[in-house]
PDB file of C-alpha atoms and ligand atoms in Angstrom:
ATOM      1  CA  MET A 243       0.000   0.000   0.000  1.00 45.00           C
ATOM      2  CA  ALA A 244       1.064   3.561  -0.621  1.00 42.00           C
ATOM      3  CA  GLU A 245       3.160   5.357   1.966  1.00 47.00           C
ATOM      4  CA  ARG A 246       1.716   8.823   1.304  1.00 44.00           C
ATOM      5  CA  ALA A 247      -2.069   8.733   1.072  1.00 57.00           C
ATOM      6  CA  GLY A 248      -3.958  11.362  -0.853  1.00 93.00           C
ATOM      7  CA  ARG A 249      -1.758  12.173  -3.858  1.00 97.00           C
ATOM      8  CA  LEU A 250      -4.666  11.319  -6.179  1.00 98.00           C
ATOM      9  CA  GLU A 251      -7.498  12.683  -4.051  1.00 98.00           C
ATOM     10  CA  GLY A 252     -10.449  13.730  -6.233  1.00 97.00           C
ATOM     11  CA  LYS A 253      -9.048  12.154  -9.377  1.00 98.00           C
ATOM     12  CA  VAL A 254     -10.598   9.492 -11.609  1.00 98.00           C
ATOM     13  CA  ALA A 255      -8.242   6.908 -13.067  1.00 99.00           C
ATOM     14  CA  VAL A 256      -8.777   4.233 -15.703  1.00 99.00           C
ATOM     15  CA  VAL A 257      -6.390   1.267 -15.562  1.00 99.00           C
ATOM     16  CA  THR A 258      -6.284  -1.287 -18.370  1.00 99.00           C
ATOM     17  CA  GLY A 259      -5.037  -4.792 -17.654  1.00 98.00           C
ATOM     18  CA  GLY A 260      -6.172  -4.068 -14.111  1.00 98.00           C
ATOM     19  CA  ALA A 261      -7.195  -7.632 -13.247  1.00 98.00           C
ATOM     20  CA  SER A 262      -3.730  -8.862 -12.359  1.00 96.00           C
ATOM     21  CA  GLY A 263      -0.050  -8.175 -11.781  1.00 96.00           C
ATOM     22  CA  ILE A 264       1.140  -4.587 -12.176  1.00 97.00           C
ATOM     23  CA  GLY A 265      -2.331  -3.345 -13.173  1.00 98.00           C
ATOM     24  CA  ARG A 266      -3.951  -4.777 -10.044  1.00 98.00           C
ATOM     25  CA  ALA A 267      -1.221  -3.308  -7.843  1.00 98.00           C
ATOM     26  CA  THR A 268      -1.702   0.073  -9.524  1.00 98.00           C
ATOM     27  CA  VAL A 269      -5.456   0.015  -8.977  1.00 98.00           C
ATOM     28  CA  LEU A 270      -4.961  -0.694  -5.268  1.00 98.00           C
ATOM     29  CA  CYS A 271      -2.165   1.872  -4.933  1.00 98.00           C
ATOM     30  CA  MET A 272      -4.175   4.591  -6.704  1.00 98.00           C
ATOM     31  CA  ALA A 273      -7.271   3.789  -4.633  1.00 98.00           C
ATOM     32  CA  ALA A 274      -5.171   4.149  -1.482  1.00 97.00           C
ATOM     33  CA  GLU A 275      -4.000   7.518  -2.839  1.00 98.00           C
ATOM     34  CA  GLY A 276      -7.618   8.684  -3.069  1.00 98.00           C
ATOM     35  CA  ALA A 277      -8.459   8.058  -6.744  1.00 98.00           C
ATOM     36  CA  ARG A 278     -11.756   6.645  -7.973  1.00 98.00           C
ATOM     37  CA  LEU A 279     -11.025   3.769 -10.308  1.00 98.00           C
ATOM     38  CA  VAL A 280     -12.244   2.133 -13.478  1.00 99.00           C
ATOM     39  CA  VAL A 281     -10.680  -1.321 -13.691  1.00 99.00           C
ATOM     40  CA  ALA A 282     -10.648  -2.517 -17.315  1.00 99.00           C
ATOM     41  CA  ASP A 283      -9.531  -5.948 -18.464  1.00 98.00           C
ATOM     42  CA  LEU A 284     -10.285  -8.658 -20.982  1.00 98.00           C
ATOM     43  CA  ASN A 285     -10.838 -10.798 -17.901  1.00 98.00           C
ATOM     44  CA  GLY A 286     -14.078  -9.186 -16.744  1.00 98.00           C
ATOM     45  CA  ALA A 287     -14.471 -11.338 -13.618  1.00 98.00           C
ATOM     46  CA  GLY A 288     -10.877 -10.616 -12.622  1.00 98.00           C
ATOM     47  CA  ALA A 289     -11.416  -6.875 -13.132  1.00 99.00           C
ATOM     48  CA  GLU A 290     -14.525  -6.969 -10.961  1.00 99.00           C
ATOM     49  CA  ALA A 291     -12.639  -8.889  -8.262  1.00 99.00           C
ATOM     50  CA  VAL A 292      -9.924  -6.203  -8.163  1.00 98.00           C
ATOM     51  CA  ALA A 293     -12.538  -3.413  -8.131  1.00 99.00           C
ATOM     52  CA  GLY A 294     -14.069  -5.283  -5.182  1.00 98.00           C
ATOM     53  CA  GLU A 295     -10.695  -5.337  -3.410  1.00 98.00           C
ATOM     54  CA  ALA A 296     -10.401  -1.567  -3.881  1.00 98.00           C
ATOM     55  CA  ARG A 297     -13.924  -1.040  -2.527  1.00 98.00           C
ATOM     56  CA  ALA A 298     -13.237  -3.346   0.428  1.00 98.00           C
ATOM     57  CA  ALA A 299     -10.245  -1.138   1.247  1.00 97.00           C
ATOM     58  CA  GLY A 300     -12.568   1.886   1.360  1.00 97.00           C
ATOM     59  CA  GLY A 301     -12.122   3.115  -2.219  1.00 97.00           C
ATOM     60  CA  GLU A 302     -14.541   3.703  -5.075  1.00 98.00           C
ATOM     61  CA  ALA A 303     -14.149   1.470  -8.121  1.00 98.00           C
ATOM     62  CA  ILE A 304     -16.082  -0.065 -10.965  1.00 99.00           C
ATOM     63  CA  SER A 305     -15.018  -2.642 -13.541  1.00 99.00           C
ATOM     64  CA  VAL A 306     -15.564  -2.815 -17.284  1.00 99.00           C
ATOM     65  CA  ARG A 307     -14.752  -5.858 -19.384  1.00 99.00           C
ATOM     66  CA  THR A 308     -12.595  -4.402 -22.144  1.00 99.00           C
ATOM     67  CA  ASP A 309     -10.564  -5.719 -25.053  1.00 99.00           C
ATOM     68  CA  VAL A 310      -8.123  -2.841 -25.494  1.00 99.00           C
ATOM     69  CA  GLY A 311      -7.642  -3.652 -29.179  1.00 98.00           C
ATOM     70  CA  GLU A 312     -11.353  -3.111 -29.859  1.00 98.00           C
ATOM     71  CA  GLU A 313     -12.320   0.523 -30.390  1.00 99.00           C
ATOM     72  CA  ALA A 314     -15.952   0.037 -29.340  1.00 99.00           C
ATOM     73  CA  ASP A 315     -14.771  -1.490 -26.037  1.00 99.00           C
ATOM     74  CA  ILE A 316     -12.420   1.431 -25.380  1.00 99.00           C
ATOM     75  CA  ALA A 317     -15.215   3.911 -26.124  1.00 99.00           C
ATOM     76  CA  ARG A 318     -17.418   2.024 -23.645  1.00 98.00           C
ATOM     77  CA  MET A 319     -14.640   2.036 -21.024  1.00 99.00           C
ATOM     78  CA  ILE A 320     -14.213   5.824 -21.235  1.00 99.00           C
ATOM     79  CA  ALA A 321     -17.992   6.339 -21.295  1.00 98.00           C
ATOM     80  CA  ALA A 322     -18.279   4.231 -18.121  1.00 98.00           C
ATOM     81  CA  ALA A 323     -15.732   6.471 -16.386  1.00 98.00           C
ATOM     82  CA  LEU A 324     -17.608   9.625 -17.413  1.00 98.00           C
ATOM     83  CA  ASP A 325     -21.084   8.213 -16.639  1.00 98.00           C
ATOM     84  CA  THR A 326     -20.070   6.943 -13.210  1.00 98.00           C
ATOM     85  CA  PHE A 327     -17.595   9.547 -12.015  1.00 98.00           C
ATOM     86  CA  GLY A 328     -18.188  12.532 -14.332  1.00 98.00           C
ATOM     87  CA  GLN A 329     -14.547  13.050 -15.385  1.00 98.00           C
ATOM     88  CA  ILE A 330     -11.310  11.319 -16.272  1.00 98.00           C
ATOM     89  CA  ASP A 331      -7.968  12.540 -14.961  1.00 98.00           C
ATOM     90  CA  VAL A 332      -5.670   9.564 -15.423  1.00 99.00           C
ATOM     91  CA  LEU A 333      -5.352   6.838 -18.046  1.00 99.00           C
ATOM     92  CA  HIS A 334      -2.953   3.987 -17.368  1.00 99.00           C
ATOM     93  CA  ASN A 335      -2.480   1.975 -20.568  1.00 99.00           C
ATOM     94  CA  ASN A 336      -1.082  -1.186 -19.013  1.00 98.00           C
ATOM     95  CA  ALA A 337      -2.672  -4.191 -20.754  1.00 98.00           C
ATOM     96  CA  ALA A 338      -0.409  -6.273 -22.981  1.00 98.00           C
ATOM     97  CA  VAL A 339      -0.009  -9.762 -24.332  1.00 97.00           C
ATOM     98  CA  THR A 340       1.653 -11.537 -21.414  1.00 95.00           C
ATOM     99  CA  SER A 341       0.344 -15.082 -21.735  1.00 93.00           C
ATOM    100  CA  ALA A 342       3.214 -17.575 -21.597  1.00 92.00           C
ATOM    101  CA  GLU A 343       1.570 -19.640 -24.314  1.00 94.00           C
ATOM    102  CA  LEU A 344       1.513 -16.741 -26.768  1.00 95.00           C
ATOM    103  CA  LEU A 345       4.946 -15.400 -25.826  1.00 95.00           C
ATOM    104  CA  ALA A 346       6.409 -18.861 -26.469  1.00 94.00           C
ATOM    105  CA  GLY A 347       5.680 -18.304 -30.158  1.00 97.00           C
ATOM    106  CA  ASP A 348       7.469 -14.933 -30.151  1.00 97.00           C
ATOM    107  CA  ALA A 349      10.887 -16.417 -30.890  1.00 97.00           C
ATOM    108  CA  ALA A 350      12.755 -17.094 -34.154  1.00 96.00           C
ATOM    109  CA  ILE A 351      11.669 -14.410 -36.613  1.00 97.00           C
ATOM    110  CA  GLU A 352      11.851 -16.720 -39.625  1.00 97.00           C
ATOM    111  CA  ASP A 353       9.191 -18.905 -37.978  1.00 96.00           C
ATOM    112  CA  LEU A 354       7.121 -16.082 -36.519  1.00 97.00           C
ATOM    113  CA  ASP A 355       3.399 -16.464 -37.028  1.00 98.00           C
ATOM    114  CA  THR A 356       2.356 -13.117 -38.506  1.00 98.00           C
ATOM    115  CA  GLU A 357      -0.962 -13.401 -36.674  1.00 98.00           C
ATOM    116  CA  LEU A 358       0.956 -13.392 -33.391  1.00 98.00           C
ATOM    117  CA  TRP A 359       2.835 -10.267 -34.551  1.00 98.00           C
ATOM    118  CA  ASP A 360      -0.510  -8.619 -35.407  1.00 98.00           C
ATOM    119  CA  LEU A 361      -2.094  -9.618 -32.084  1.00 98.00           C
ATOM    120  CA  THR A 362       0.902  -8.269 -30.177  1.00 98.00           C
ATOM    121  CA  MET A 363       0.705  -4.923 -31.995  1.00 98.00           C
ATOM    122  CA  ARG A 364      -3.084  -4.867 -31.613  1.00 98.00           C
ATOM    123  CA  VAL A 365      -3.035  -5.232 -27.836  1.00 98.00           C
ATOM    124  CA  ASN A 366       0.290  -3.587 -26.912  1.00 98.00           C
ATOM    125  CA  LEU A 367       0.327  -0.625 -29.319  1.00 98.00           C
ATOM    126  CA  ARG A 368      -3.094  -0.124 -30.920  1.00 99.00           C
ATOM    127  CA  GLY A 369      -4.564  -0.543 -27.395  1.00 99.00           C
ATOM    128  CA  PRO A 370      -2.717   2.460 -25.909  1.00 99.00           C
ATOM    129  CA  MET A 371      -3.442   4.501 -29.056  1.00 99.00           C
ATOM    130  CA  LEU A 372      -7.183   3.793 -28.741  1.00 99.00           C
ATOM    131  CA  GLY A 373      -7.102   4.597 -25.045  1.00 99.00           C
ATOM    132  CA  VAL A 374      -5.439   7.943 -25.704  1.00 99.00           C
ATOM    133  CA  LYS A 375      -7.740   8.703 -28.649  1.00 99.00           C
ATOM    134  CA  HIS A 376     -10.855   8.281 -26.513  1.00 99.00           C
ATOM    135  CA  ALA A 377      -9.554   9.716 -23.229  1.00 99.00           C
ATOM    136  CA  LEU A 378      -8.229  12.889 -24.860  1.00 99.00           C
ATOM    137  CA  PRO A 379     -11.534  14.673 -25.640  1.00 98.00           C
ATOM    138  CA  PRO A 380     -12.785  14.723 -22.016  1.00 98.00           C
ATOM    139  CA  MET A 381      -9.261  15.504 -20.746  1.00 99.00           C
ATOM    140  CA  LEU A 382      -8.778  18.353 -23.232  1.00 98.00           C
ATOM    141  CA  ALA A 383     -12.205  19.749 -22.368  1.00 98.00           C
ATOM    142  CA  ARG A 384     -10.956  20.249 -18.784  1.00 98.00           C
ATOM    143  CA  GLY A 385      -7.437  21.241 -19.874  1.00 98.00           C
ATOM    144  CA  ARG A 386      -5.760  18.549 -17.777  1.00 98.00           C
ATOM    145  CA  GLY A 387      -4.905  14.881 -17.775  1.00 99.00           C
ATOM    146  CA  SER A 388      -2.096  12.422 -17.120  1.00 99.00           C
ATOM    147  CA  ILE A 389      -1.466   9.364 -19.255  1.00 99.00           C
ATOM    148  CA  VAL A 390       0.931   6.653 -18.135  1.00 99.00           C
ATOM    149  CA  ASN A 391       1.768   3.823 -20.515  1.00 99.00           C
ATOM    150  CA  THR A 392       3.441   0.576 -19.526  1.00 98.00           C
ATOM    151  CA  SER A 393       6.463  -0.108 -21.690  1.00 98.00           C
ATOM    152  CA  SER A 394       9.249  -2.579 -20.884  1.00 98.00           C
ATOM    153  CA  THR A 395      13.024  -2.812 -20.836  1.00 98.00           C
ATOM    154  CA  ALA A 396      12.388  -4.955 -23.937  1.00 98.00           C
ATOM    155  CA  GLY A 397      11.460  -1.724 -25.725  1.00 98.00           C
ATOM    156  CA  PHE A 398      15.067  -0.480 -25.490  1.00 98.00           C
ATOM    157  CA  VAL A 399      17.373  -3.419 -26.188  1.00 97.00           C
ATOM    158  CA  GLY A 400      17.409  -6.703 -28.041  1.00 97.00           C
ATOM    159  CA  ASP A 401      17.289 -10.212 -26.600  1.00 95.00           C
ATOM    160  CA  GLY A 402      17.179 -13.798 -27.820  1.00 95.00           C
ATOM    161  CA  VAL A 403      13.367 -13.934 -27.977  1.00 96.00           C
ATOM    162  CA  TYR A 404      10.302 -11.630 -27.913  1.00 97.00           C
ATOM    163  CA  GLY A 405      11.042  -9.558 -31.020  1.00 98.00           C
ATOM    164  CA  ALA A 406       7.354  -8.716 -31.560  1.00 98.00           C
ATOM    165  CA  TYR A 407       6.825  -7.831 -27.912  1.00 98.00           C
ATOM    166  CA  GLY A 408       9.969  -5.682 -27.840  1.00 98.00           C
ATOM    167  CA  ALA A 409       9.057  -3.893 -31.068  1.00 98.00           C
ATOM    168  CA  SER A 410       5.587  -3.132 -29.714  1.00 98.00           C
ATOM    169  CA  LYS A 411       7.116  -1.644 -26.552  1.00 98.00           C
ATOM    170  CA  GLY A 412       9.569   0.427 -28.604  1.00 98.00           C
ATOM    171  CA  GLY A 413       6.451   1.753 -30.332  1.00 99.00           C
ATOM    172  CA  VAL A 414       4.936   2.575 -26.946  1.00 99.00           C
ATOM    173  CA  ASN A 415       8.055   4.619 -26.106  1.00 99.00           C
ATOM    174  CA  ALA A 416       7.761   6.644 -29.325  1.00 99.00           C
ATOM    175  CA  PHE A 417       4.003   7.061 -28.964  1.00 99.00           C
ATOM    176  CA  THR A 418       4.513   8.369 -25.426  1.00 99.00           C
ATOM    177  CA  ALA A 419       6.818  11.112 -26.723  1.00 98.00           C
ATOM    178  CA  TYR A 420       4.386  12.035 -29.498  1.00 98.00           C
ATOM    179  CA  VAL A 421       1.374  12.345 -27.210  1.00 99.00           C
ATOM    180  CA  ALA A 422       3.417  14.438 -24.761  1.00 99.00           C
ATOM    181  CA  THR A 423       4.610  16.677 -27.600  1.00 98.00           C
ATOM    182  CA  MET A 424       1.262  17.120 -29.292  1.00 98.00           C
ATOM    183  CA  TYR A 425      -0.839  17.826 -26.194  1.00 98.00           C
ATOM    184  CA  GLY A 426       1.518  19.213 -23.545  1.00 98.00           C
ATOM    185  CA  LYS A 427       0.530  22.831 -24.149  1.00 98.00           C
ATOM    186  CA  ARG A 428      -3.095  21.831 -23.626  1.00 98.00           C
ATOM    187  CA  GLY A 429      -2.478  20.411 -20.157  1.00 98.00           C
ATOM    188  CA  ILE A 430      -1.919  16.752 -20.955  1.00 99.00           C
ATOM    189  CA  ARG A 431       1.171  14.939 -19.675  1.00 99.00           C
ATOM    190  CA  CYS A 432       2.159  11.556 -21.076  1.00 99.00           C
ATOM    191  CA  ASN A 433       4.855   9.306 -19.624  1.00 99.00           C
ATOM    192  CA  ALA A 434       5.641   5.608 -19.492  1.00 99.00           C
ATOM    193  CA  VAL A 435       7.191   3.163 -17.062  1.00 99.00           C
ATOM    194  CA  ALA A 436       9.525   0.471 -18.364  1.00 98.00           C
ATOM    195  CA  PRO A 437       9.668  -2.344 -15.814  1.00 98.00           C
ATOM    196  CA  GLY A 438      12.464  -4.850 -15.592  1.00 96.00           C
ATOM    197  CA  LEU A 439      11.474  -8.306 -14.454  1.00 96.00           C
ATOM    198  CA  VAL A 440       8.630  -8.016 -12.010  1.00 96.00           C
ATOM    199  CA  ALA A 441       7.858 -11.195 -10.172  1.00 87.00           C
ATOM    200  CA  THR A 442       4.132 -11.328 -10.844  1.00 86.00           C
ATOM    201  CA  PRO A 443       2.400 -14.653 -10.157  1.00 82.00           C
ATOM    202  CA  ASN A 444       2.370 -15.124 -13.955  1.00 83.00           C
ATOM    203  CA  ALA A 445       6.153 -14.612 -14.231  1.00 84.00           C
ATOM    204  CA  ARG A 446       6.907 -16.854 -11.255  1.00 85.00           C
ATOM    205  CA  GLU A 447       4.724 -19.621 -12.670  1.00 86.00           C
ATOM    206  CA  HIS A 448       5.875 -19.554 -16.278  1.00 86.00           C
ATOM    207  CA  PHE A 449       9.502 -18.398 -16.351  1.00 88.00           C
ATOM    208  CA  ASP A 450      12.185 -21.048 -16.155  1.00 89.00           C
ATOM    209  CA  PRO A 451      13.844 -20.712 -12.690  1.00 91.00           C
ATOM    210  CA  ALA A 452      17.248 -20.559 -14.438  1.00 92.00           C
ATOM    211  CA  LEU A 453      16.059 -17.547 -16.409  1.00 90.00           C
ATOM    212  CA  LEU A 454      14.708 -15.879 -13.276  1.00 92.00           C
ATOM    213  CA  GLU A 455      18.151 -16.353 -11.735  1.00 92.00           C
ATOM    214  CA  ILE A 456      19.843 -14.670 -14.706  1.00 93.00           C
ATOM    215  CA  TYR A 457      17.418 -11.780 -14.424  1.00 93.00           C
ATOM    216  CA  GLU A 458      17.886 -11.541 -10.693  1.00 92.00           C
ATOM    217  CA  SER A 459      21.655 -11.464 -10.946  1.00 92.00           C
ATOM    218  CA  ASN A 460      21.514  -8.692 -13.570  1.00 94.00           C
ATOM    219  CA  HIS A 461      19.103  -6.473 -11.666  1.00 95.00           C
ATOM    220  CA  LEU A 462      21.290  -4.346  -9.407  1.00 95.00           C
ATOM    221  CA  THR A 463      18.812  -4.419  -6.551  1.00 96.00           C
ATOM    222  CA  PRO A 464      18.924  -7.331  -4.119  1.00 94.00           C
ATOM    223  CA  THR A 465      15.767  -8.879  -5.608  1.00 93.00           C
ATOM    224  CA  LEU A 466      13.505  -8.712  -8.656  1.00 95.00           C
ATOM    225  CA  GLY A 467      10.829  -6.040  -8.671  1.00 96.00           C
ATOM    226  CA  THR A 468       7.370  -6.329  -7.196  1.00 97.00           C
ATOM    227  CA  PRO A 469       4.153  -5.104  -8.836  1.00 97.00           C
ATOM    228  CA  ASP A 470       3.774  -2.555  -6.045  1.00 98.00           C
ATOM    229  CA  GLU A 471       7.208  -1.056  -6.778  1.00 98.00           C
ATOM    230  CA  VAL A 472       6.040  -0.281 -10.320  1.00 98.00           C
ATOM    231  CA  ALA A 473       2.589   0.836  -9.159  1.00 98.00           C
ATOM    232  CA  ARG A 474       4.072   3.507  -6.880  1.00 98.00           C
ATOM    233  CA  VAL A 475       5.962   5.070  -9.789  1.00 98.00           C
ATOM    234  CA  VAL A 476       2.826   4.995 -11.953  1.00 99.00           C
ATOM    235  CA  ALA A 477       0.865   6.699  -9.159  1.00 98.00           C
ATOM    236  CA  PHE A 478       3.565   9.377  -8.882  1.00 98.00           C
ATOM    237  CA  LEU A 479       3.543  10.046 -12.639  1.00 99.00           C
ATOM    238  CA  ALA A 480      -0.258  10.155 -12.577  1.00 99.00           C
ATOM    239  CA  SER A 481      -0.290  12.689  -9.752  1.00 98.00           C
ATOM    240  CA  ASP A 482       0.239  16.450  -9.758  1.00 98.00           C
ATOM    241  CA  GLU A 483       3.540  15.863  -7.939  1.00 98.00           C
ATOM    242  CA  ALA A 484       4.896  14.974 -11.394  1.00 98.00           C
ATOM    243  CA  SER A 485       3.526  18.181 -12.964  1.00 98.00           C
ATOM    244  CA  PHE A 486       6.872  18.992 -14.697  1.00 98.00           C
ATOM    245  CA  VAL A 487       7.496  15.438 -15.925  1.00 98.00           C
ATOM    246  CA  THR A 488       6.289  14.569 -19.402  1.00 99.00           C
ATOM    247  CA  GLY A 489       7.477  12.683 -22.477  1.00 99.00           C
ATOM    248  CA  GLN A 490       9.586  10.373 -20.303  1.00 99.00           C
ATOM    249  CA  VAL A 491       9.961   6.625 -20.250  1.00 99.00           C
ATOM    250  CA  ILE A 492      11.054   5.910 -16.688  1.00 98.00           C
ATOM    251  CA  LYS A 493      12.944   2.659 -16.277  1.00 98.00           C
ATOM    252  CA  VAL A 494      11.667   0.887 -13.177  1.00 98.00           C
ATOM    253  CA  ASP A 495      14.071  -1.962 -13.669  1.00 98.00           C
ATOM    254  CA  GLY A 496      16.308  -2.248 -10.614  1.00 98.00           C
ATOM    255  CA  GLY A 497      19.129  -0.837 -12.743  1.00 97.00           C
ATOM    256  CA  LEU A 498      18.978  -3.669 -15.281  1.00 97.00           C
ATOM    257  CA  LEU A 499      19.705  -1.441 -18.284  1.00 97.00           C
ATOM    258  CA  SER A 500      22.181   0.814 -16.523  1.00 97.00           C
ATOM    259  CA  HIS A 501      25.178  -1.496 -16.812  1.00 95.00           C
ATOM    260  CA  PHE A 502      26.981  -4.083 -18.914  1.00 91.00           C
ATOM    261  CA  PRO A 503      26.201  -7.540 -17.500  1.00 87.00           C
ATOM    262  CA  THR A 504      29.788  -8.661 -18.064  1.00 87.00           C
ATOM    263  CA  TRP A 505      32.560  -7.648 -15.630  1.00 88.00           C
ATOM    264  CA  ALA A 506      29.871  -6.847 -13.120  1.00 84.00           C
ATOM    265  CA  GLN A 507      29.149 -10.580 -12.883  1.00 82.00           C
ATOM    266  CA  ILE A 508      32.661 -11.182 -11.550  1.00 83.00           C
ATOM    267  CA  HIS A 509      33.734  -7.974  -9.814  1.00 83.00           C
ATOM    268  CA  ARG A 510      30.859  -7.090  -7.587  1.00 78.00           C
ATOM    269  CA  PRO A 511      30.736  -7.045  -3.833  1.00 74.00           C
ATOM    270  CA  THR A 512      28.007  -9.356  -2.625  1.00 68.00           C
ATOM    271  CA  ALA A 513      26.489  -9.526   0.824  1.00 60.00           C
TER     272      ALA A 513
HETATM  273  N1  LIG B 698       5.886  -8.571 -15.253  1.00 85.69           N
HETATM  274  C1  LIG B 698       6.973  -8.098 -15.855  1.00 85.69           C
HETATM  275  O1  LIG B 698       8.087  -8.555 -15.565  1.00 85.69           O
HETATM  276  C2  LIG B 698       6.888  -7.017 -16.860  1.00 85.69           C
HETATM  277  C3  LIG B 698       8.091  -6.490 -17.340  1.00 85.69           C
HETATM  278  C4  LIG B 698       8.036  -5.442 -18.266  1.00 85.69           C
HETATM  279  C5  LIG B 698       6.820  -4.957 -18.686  1.00 85.69           C
HETATM  280  N2  LIG B 698       5.652  -5.500 -18.220  1.00 85.69           N
HETATM  281  C6  LIG B 698       4.418  -4.943 -18.714  1.00 85.69           C
HETATM  282  O2  LIG B 698       3.582  -4.661 -17.599  1.00 85.69           O
HETATM  283  C7  LIG B 698       2.209  -4.710 -18.006  1.00 85.69           C
HETATM  284  C8  LIG B 698       1.442  -5.610 -17.063  1.00 85.69           C
HETATM  285  O3  LIG B 698       2.029  -6.898 -17.100  1.00 85.69           O
HETATM  286  P1  LIG B 698       1.923  -7.937 -15.904  1.00 85.69           P
HETATM  287  O4  LIG B 698       3.243  -8.581 -15.765  1.00 85.69           O
HETATM  288  O5  LIG B 698       1.289  -7.292 -14.739  1.00 85.69           O
HETATM  289  O6  LIG B 698       0.982  -9.017 -16.598  1.00 85.69           O
HETATM  290  P2  LIG B 698      -0.302  -9.817 -16.144  1.00 85.69           P
HETATM  291  O7  LIG B 698      -0.405 -10.985 -17.041  1.00 85.69           O
HETATM  292  O8  LIG B 698      -0.288 -10.063 -14.664  1.00 85.69           O
HETATM  293  O9  LIG B 698      -1.469  -8.775 -16.470  1.00 85.69           O
HETATM  294  C9  LIG B 698      -1.819  -8.435 -17.784  1.00 85.69           C
HETATM  295  C10 LIG B 698      -3.311  -8.171 -17.812  1.00 85.69           C
HETATM  296  O10 LIG B 698      -3.657  -7.702 -19.117  1.00 85.69           O
HETATM  297  C11 LIG B 698      -4.878  -8.291 -19.474  1.00 85.69           C
HETATM  298  N3  LIG B 698      -5.036  -8.286 -20.934  1.00 85.69           N
HETATM  299  C12 LIG B 698      -4.401  -9.048 -21.861  1.00 85.69           C
HETATM  300  N4  LIG B 698      -4.888  -8.780 -23.089  1.00 85.69           N
HETATM  301  C13 LIG B 698      -5.824  -7.815 -22.939  1.00 85.69           C
HETATM  302  C14 LIG B 698      -6.682  -7.117 -23.836  1.00 85.69           C
HETATM  303  N5  LIG B 698      -6.676  -7.386 -25.152  1.00 85.69           N
HETATM  304  N6  LIG B 698      -7.527  -6.188 -23.338  1.00 85.69           N
HETATM  305  C15 LIG B 698      -7.562  -5.926 -22.003  1.00 85.69           C
HETATM  306  N7  LIG B 698      -6.809  -6.562 -21.109  1.00 85.69           N
HETATM  307  C16 LIG B 698      -5.937  -7.502 -21.568  1.00 85.69           C
HETATM  308  C17 LIG B 698      -4.801  -9.697 -18.889  1.00 85.69           C
HETATM  309  O11 LIG B 698      -6.105 -10.279 -18.782  1.00 85.69           O
HETATM  310  C18 LIG B 698      -4.130  -9.445 -17.560  1.00 85.69           C
HETATM  311  O12 LIG B 698      -5.070  -9.201 -16.536  1.00 85.69           O
HETATM  312  C19 LIG B 698       2.236  -5.175 -19.458  1.00 85.69           C
HETATM  313  O13 LIG B 698       2.170  -4.050 -20.311  1.00 85.69           O
HETATM  314  C20 LIG B 698       3.584  -5.847 -19.599  1.00 85.69           C
HETATM  315  O14 LIG B 698       4.041  -5.839 -20.929  1.00 85.69           O
HETATM  316  C21 LIG B 698       5.669  -6.525 -17.321  1.00 85.69           C
END
């Protein structure tokens, strides 16, 4: 839970992919900071369960089953925020293709199923674009709004797998800068967070333990990240405390991309 309650008092926030992992943690963190929440997810029951958790903790929250790649769903999601709470201050575009089954196919490019490429772009990149497209009119009407996209360290560097995923996140980084540039003078800020490996239940269940160990040793922090550690940065960017921060992709990666994972493996003081 958040350490400083009230940073989002009076604000209405929409969180996509809010049914689990980082999205769920962000919903709960923002609710603790005083925001009223719309929890959107393809998993409607999961979204409602998280909205219920926020309400049980004393917050106000509704859920909307939403496929972020579907424009009619996004329009419905924004309409639900306006109908229920009368305004929208924050949009957190967080949903992405994270299923282990699908990501398993995101490997050798010469064998890549182009439908998987299209699905990845549809959810990870078209989704945030649709969210911004539909959240902008009510935000611009009030001359204020904060958009926070979820990117990834995979949007900055290459790796042995996940070329489609990484390309989609690189697109998120560029889109973030464009939205910030186009709408900053009209009161809209747009930033992104780029998490390193966050040990969500999904990651713990599906990642090979050997791979988790490689990740852990290359994060400079003692452990991998937690969903709440990302959520707190999202809540900060969403809040007025970040009023002079826009167009940024903030790495929330335990220092993963700040070093060469070579000599550091050998010459590093351990506990
Ligand atoms: N966990 C990590 O290590 C990590 C690292 C870097 C970036 N990220 C990013 O963080 C974000 C959240 O990931 P997570 O690890 O919490 O994953 P997660 O699997 O716990 O949550 C993703 C949520 O998105 C939802 N979703 C999937 N497709 C959707 C669609 N079409 N419409 C609406 N909702 C949809 C899922 O139902 C799920 O609830 C993603 O953007 C992911 O790319 C995660």
